Short mmCIF file of C-alpha atoms in Angstrom, two decimals:
data_model
loop_
_atom_site.label_atom_id
_atom_site.label_comp_id
_atom_site.label_asym_id
_atom_site.label_seq_id
_atom_site.Cartn_x
_atom_site.Cartn_y
_atom_site.Cartn_z
CA UNK B 1 68.00 -34.76 -115.95
CA UNK B 2 69.72 -36.47 -113.04
CA UNK B 3 67.20 -38.78 -111.39
CA UNK B 4 68.51 -38.57 -107.85
CA UNK B 5 70.69 -35.47 -107.90
CA UNK B 6 70.35 -32.07 -106.28
CA UNK B 7 72.03 -30.16 -109.12
CA UNK B 8 71.98 -30.01 -112.88
CA UNK B 9 73.65 -27.79 -115.47
CA UNK B 10 72.51 -27.34 -119.04
CA UNK B 11 73.38 -24.97 -121.89
CA UNK B 12 70.06 -24.03 -123.46
CA UNK B 13 69.10 -21.74 -126.33
CA UNK B 14 66.79 -18.97 -125.11
CA UNK B 15 64.91 -16.48 -127.24
CA UNK B 16 65.44 -13.04 -125.66
CA UNK B 17 63.27 -10.05 -126.58
CA UNK B 18 64.64 -6.62 -125.59
CA UNK B 19 62.47 -3.73 -124.46
CA UNK B 20 63.86 -0.19 -124.50
CA UNK B 21 61.90 2.87 -123.40
CA UNK B 22 58.78 0.74 -123.36
CA UNK B 23 59.20 -0.40 -126.96
CA UNK B 24 59.92 -4.10 -127.62
CA UNK B 25 62.57 -5.03 -130.15
CA UNK B 26 63.32 -8.11 -132.20
CA UNK B 27 63.97 -11.42 -130.44
CA UNK B 28 67.48 -12.87 -130.59
CA UNK B 29 68.63 -16.37 -129.60
CA UNK B 30 71.33 -16.77 -126.96
CA UNK B 31 72.98 -19.93 -125.64
CA UNK B 32 72.79 -19.57 -121.87
CA UNK B 33 74.37 -21.95 -119.36
CA UNK B 34 71.94 -22.61 -116.54
CA UNK B 35 72.90 -24.31 -113.25
CA UNK B 36 70.08 -25.43 -110.97
CA UNK B 37 71.09 -26.37 -107.43
CA UNK B 38 69.20 -27.57 -104.36
CA UNK B 39 70.45 -27.27 -100.79
CA UNK B 40 69.26 -30.78 -99.84
CA UNK B 41 69.44 -34.26 -101.34
CA UNK B 42 65.93 -35.10 -100.09
CA UNK B 43 63.10 -32.88 -98.92
CA UNK B 44 60.92 -33.19 -95.82
CA UNK B 45 57.22 -32.38 -95.70
CA UNK B 46 56.69 -29.03 -94.02
CA UNK B 47 60.40 -28.12 -93.98
CA UNK B 48 61.71 -25.48 -96.38
CA UNK B 49 64.88 -25.82 -98.43
CA UNK B 50 66.53 -23.53 -100.98
CA UNK B 51 67.05 -23.82 -104.71
CA UNK B 52 69.20 -21.50 -106.83
CA UNK B 53 69.44 -20.69 -110.55
CA UNK B 54 72.80 -19.44 -111.86
CA UNK B 55 72.95 -17.96 -115.38
CA UNK B 56 76.25 -17.72 -117.25
CA UNK B 57 78.06 -18.34 -120.49
CA UNK B 58 79.63 -16.12 -123.13
CA UNK B 59 76.50 -15.50 -125.17
CA UNK B 60 74.44 -13.45 -122.76
CA UNK B 61 72.58 -10.41 -124.18
CA UNK B 62 74.72 -7.22 -124.36
CA UNK B 63 73.86 -4.00 -122.55
CA UNK B 64 71.18 -2.15 -124.57
CA UNK B 65 71.89 1.09 -122.69
CA UNK B 66 74.91 2.57 -120.96
CA UNK B 67 75.19 1.53 -117.33
CA UNK B 68 76.89 3.38 -114.50
CA UNK B 69 77.99 1.97 -111.16
CA UNK B 70 74.89 3.56 -109.66
CA UNK B 71 72.71 1.38 -111.88
CA UNK B 72 71.82 -2.24 -111.18
CA UNK B 73 71.07 -5.44 -113.07
CA UNK B 74 68.20 -7.52 -111.73
CA UNK B 75 67.69 -11.19 -112.56
CA UNK B 76 64.31 -12.90 -112.06
CA UNK B 77 64.44 -16.66 -112.75
CA UNK B 78 61.46 -19.02 -112.89
CA UNK B 79 61.63 -22.40 -111.16
CA UNK B 80 58.87 -24.84 -112.00
CA UNK B 81 58.01 -27.21 -109.13
CA UNK B 82 56.19 -30.39 -110.04
CA UNK B 83 54.90 -32.50 -107.19
CA UNK B 84 52.68 -35.51 -106.70
CA UNK B 85 50.24 -36.83 -104.13
CA UNK B 86 48.18 -34.24 -102.33
CA UNK B 87 50.47 -31.38 -103.36
CA UNK B 88 49.73 -29.04 -106.24
CA UNK B 89 50.74 -30.72 -109.50
CA UNK B 90 52.69 -27.73 -110.79
CA UNK B 91 53.71 -24.47 -109.18
CA UNK B 92 56.15 -21.76 -110.25
CA UNK B 93 58.29 -19.50 -108.09
CA UNK B 94 60.25 -16.51 -109.41
CA UNK B 95 63.11 -15.54 -107.11
CA UNK B 96 65.17 -12.47 -107.98
CA UNK B 97 68.56 -10.95 -107.21
CA UNK B 98 70.41 -7.82 -108.33
CA UNK B 99 73.97 -6.58 -108.74
CA UNK B 100 75.60 -3.21 -109.55
CA UNK B 101 78.34 -2.98 -112.24
CA UNK B 102 81.81 -2.65 -110.81
CA UNK B 103 82.66 -0.23 -113.63
CA UNK B 104 80.65 1.73 -116.22
CA UNK B 105 79.37 -0.29 -119.19
CA UNK B 106 78.81 1.27 -122.59
CA UNK B 107 75.97 0.42 -124.97
CA UNK B 108 76.57 -3.02 -126.50
CA UNK B 109 79.11 -3.92 -123.83
CA UNK B 110 79.13 -7.26 -122.04
CA UNK B 111 77.09 -7.50 -118.91
CA UNK B 112 78.92 -8.42 -115.69
CA UNK B 113 78.49 -11.77 -113.96
CA UNK B 114 74.82 -12.10 -113.13
CA UNK B 115 73.61 -12.60 -109.55
CA UNK B 116 72.07 -15.91 -108.46
CA UNK B 117 68.40 -15.86 -107.42
CA UNK B 118 67.45 -18.10 -104.50
CA UNK B 119 64.02 -19.57 -103.79
CA UNK B 120 62.72 -21.28 -100.66
CA UNK B 121 60.58 -24.36 -101.33
CA UNK B 122 58.47 -26.22 -98.76
CA UNK B 123 57.03 -29.64 -99.71
CA UNK B 124 53.31 -30.07 -98.99
CA UNK B 125 51.62 -32.98 -97.21
CA UNK B 126 51.24 -36.00 -99.49
CA UNK B 127 54.31 -35.23 -101.60
CA UNK B 128 56.83 -38.02 -102.08
CA UNK B 129 58.83 -36.47 -104.93
CA UNK B 130 59.61 -33.04 -106.37
CA UNK B 131 60.99 -32.18 -109.79
CA UNK B 132 62.57 -28.72 -110.07
CA UNK B 133 63.07 -27.23 -113.53
CA UNK B 134 64.73 -23.94 -114.54
CA UNK B 135 62.41 -22.14 -116.93
CA UNK B 136 62.30 -18.60 -118.35
CA UNK B 137 64.18 -15.61 -116.93
CA UNK B 138 64.12 -11.81 -117.19
CA UNK B 139 66.99 -9.33 -117.03
CA UNK B 140 66.09 -5.79 -115.93
CA UNK B 141 68.43 -2.81 -116.10
CA UNK B 142 67.49 -0.41 -113.32
CA UNK B 143 68.23 3.21 -112.51
CA UNK B 144 67.20 3.26 -108.88
CA UNK B 145 63.61 2.02 -108.94
CA UNK B 146 63.10 2.93 -112.62
CA UNK B 147 63.42 0.26 -115.28
CA UNK B 148 65.44 1.58 -118.22
CA UNK B 149 65.54 -1.62 -120.30
CA UNK B 150 64.92 -5.34 -120.01
CA UNK B 151 65.32 -8.71 -121.74
CA UNK B 152 62.61 -11.36 -121.50
CA UNK B 153 64.20 -14.71 -122.30
CA UNK B 154 61.98 -17.76 -122.94
CA UNK B 155 62.49 -21.41 -123.83
CA UNK B 156 61.34 -22.56 -127.27
CA UNK B 157 57.81 -23.93 -127.40
CA UNK B 158 58.12 -25.75 -130.73
CA UNK B 159 60.15 -28.78 -131.69
CA UNK B 160 62.88 -29.51 -131.18
CA UNK B 161 62.25 -28.72 -127.51
CA UNK B 162 65.36 -28.23 -125.37
CA UNK B 163 66.07 -30.10 -122.16
CA UNK B 164 66.35 -27.47 -119.43
CA UNK B 165 68.27 -27.82 -116.20
CA UNK B 166 66.32 -29.78 -113.63
CA UNK B 167 66.70 -31.82 -110.46
CA UNK B 168 64.61 -34.52 -108.79
CA UNK B 169 64.30 -34.85 -105.02
CA UNK B 170 62.59 -37.48 -102.93
CA UNK B 171 60.39 -36.20 -100.10
CA UNK B 172 59.81 -37.89 -96.77
CA UNK B 173 57.61 -37.23 -93.76
CA UNK B 174 59.27 -35.92 -90.63
CA UNK B 175 59.80 -38.62 -88.02
CA UNK B 176 57.24 -38.60 -85.21
CA UNK B 177 58.91 -41.19 -82.98
CA UNK B 178 58.95 -40.16 -79.30
CA UNK B 179 62.16 -38.91 -77.80
CA UNK B 180 64.10 -41.34 -75.60
CA UNK B 181 65.56 -38.63 -73.41
CA UNK B 182 64.42 -38.72 -69.79
CA UNK B 183 63.08 -35.62 -68.14
CA UNK B 184 64.99 -34.56 -65.01
CA UNK B 185 63.61 -35.89 -61.73
CA UNK B 186 61.73 -33.38 -59.59
CA UNK B 187 63.66 -31.62 -56.88
CA UNK B 188 63.45 -33.14 -53.37
CA UNK B 189 63.97 -29.83 -51.63
CA UNK B 190 61.77 -29.33 -48.53
CA UNK B 191 62.14 -25.57 -48.38
CA UNK B 192 58.80 -23.77 -47.99
CA UNK B 193 57.18 -22.60 -51.17
CA UNK B 194 57.33 -18.90 -51.95
CA UNK B 195 54.29 -19.04 -54.19
CA UNK B 196 52.03 -16.01 -53.96
CA UNK B 197 48.95 -17.98 -54.98
CA UNK B 198 46.00 -16.69 -52.89
CA UNK B 199 44.33 -19.12 -50.44
CA UNK B 200 40.98 -20.30 -51.80
CA UNK B 201 37.98 -18.88 -49.96
CA UNK B 202 35.17 -21.03 -48.55
CA UNK B 203 32.30 -21.46 -50.91
CA UNK B 204 28.90 -20.27 -49.74
CA UNK B 205 25.87 -21.88 -51.28
CA UNK B 206 22.56 -20.00 -51.42
CA UNK B 207 19.47 -22.12 -52.05
CA UNK B 208 16.27 -20.61 -53.37
CA UNK B 209 13.02 -22.52 -52.71
CA UNK B 210 9.94 -21.99 -54.82
CA UNK B 211 6.60 -22.23 -52.91
CA UNK B 212 3.05 -22.70 -54.15
CA UNK B 213 0.60 -19.79 -54.18
CA UNK B 214 -1.27 -19.16 -50.90
CA UNK B 215 -5.13 -19.33 -51.11
CA UNK B 216 -6.95 -16.02 -50.68
CA UNK B 217 -8.45 -17.03 -47.32
CA UNK B 218 -5.06 -17.76 -45.70
CA UNK B 219 -2.31 -15.50 -44.49
CA UNK B 220 -0.10 -14.44 -47.35
CA UNK B 221 3.37 -13.11 -46.73
CA UNK B 222 4.05 -9.81 -48.53
CA UNK B 223 6.59 -9.86 -51.29
CA UNK B 224 10.07 -9.76 -49.87
CA UNK B 225 8.86 -10.44 -46.34
CA UNK B 226 9.52 -13.27 -43.91
CA UNK B 227 6.76 -15.71 -42.87
CA UNK B 228 6.64 -14.79 -39.14
CA UNK B 229 2.84 -14.60 -38.78
CA UNK B 230 2.71 -10.82 -38.57
CA UNK B 231 2.18 -8.20 -41.22
CA UNK B 232 0.03 -10.53 -43.32
CA UNK B 233 -3.34 -9.98 -44.92
CA UNK B 234 -6.62 -11.61 -43.90
CA UNK B 235 -7.99 -12.54 -47.25
CA UNK B 236 -9.67 -10.23 -49.72
CA UNK B 237 -11.31 -8.07 -46.99
CA UNK B 238 -10.25 -8.75 -43.43
CA UNK B 239 -12.94 -6.49 -42.03
CA UNK B 240 -15.73 -8.95 -42.97
CA UNK B 241 -14.29 -11.63 -40.73
CA UNK B 242 -13.61 -9.18 -37.89
CA UNK B 243 -17.18 -7.80 -37.92
CA UNK B 244 -18.69 -11.27 -38.14
CA UNK B 245 -16.72 -12.44 -35.16
CA UNK B 246 -17.84 -9.43 -33.12
CA UNK B 247 -21.48 -10.14 -33.97
CA UNK B 248 -21.12 -13.72 -32.75
CA UNK B 249 -19.68 -12.56 -29.44
CA UNK B 250 -22.53 -10.05 -28.91
CA UNK B 251 -25.18 -12.64 -29.73
CA UNK B 252 -23.70 -15.03 -27.24
CA UNK B 253 -23.82 -12.38 -24.54
CA UNK B 254 -27.45 -11.47 -25.15
CA UNK B 255 -28.48 -15.11 -25.20
CA UNK B 256 -26.86 -15.71 -21.88
CA UNK B 257 -28.71 -12.84 -20.21
CA UNK B 258 -32.04 -14.09 -21.50
CA UNK B 259 -31.46 -17.55 -20.12
CA UNK B 260 -30.55 -16.18 -16.72
CA UNK B 261 -33.66 -13.99 -16.65
CA UNK B 262 -35.90 -16.96 -17.36
CA UNK B 263 -34.41 -19.07 -14.60
CA UNK B 264 -34.75 -16.48 -11.83
CA UNK B 265 -38.51 -17.05 -11.03
CA UNK B 266 -37.84 -20.71 -10.34
CA UNK B 267 -35.29 -19.99 -7.72
CA UNK B 268 -36.24 -19.60 -4.03
#
């Protein structure tokens, strides 16, 4: 592994198991040259960069079925991403790419140059370093959208373990320093504005006043009415006060007549 590089190439022995018509076959070892490349020398938190895995060499698996130019070969390569800090410790992406044979290939014939899958990787907050490692890969032979055969190629899991292609990248945080560029000065033009903004209307304030309840023996304004002195009610029964007042007036009149009648004999 190159400690501060963006690319690494290794020839690694993979164990490839073929599957034909849904039936797996016997695994065979192949020495595959793997080149892992990154598009940057250092990553930035929140900014994506690309990484590619190119598979080559002379010992790739042969074609298990006949291929026509209308068929395609699909490569899906795993890239293990190991981070630190607040990022996920390990993640795996599996980019894919496909290519069609330039000429027909018979059974057992050599496969054409394989396409290069490309992955986009975005460092997470808290990451200061990323280690990219090329892992397993799968070759699929396709007839349109139908898989006719495939090879699943894996790295050994028992000693001696191989050293796969990998690359280490430092990761930094995007600079947040303010820009030194000056904004253009506002225009000094005195031409009238053509804004169509409507003129604000005057605000009218309506105040509601709550009043205490009126006693039963006072004039009470009807609901919704205006306190003008008319149209009110004279207590629980206005007729009682009207009749009482009339009686007082009549009594006063009778009393006056009696007093006058008593004084007449004394006159003259």
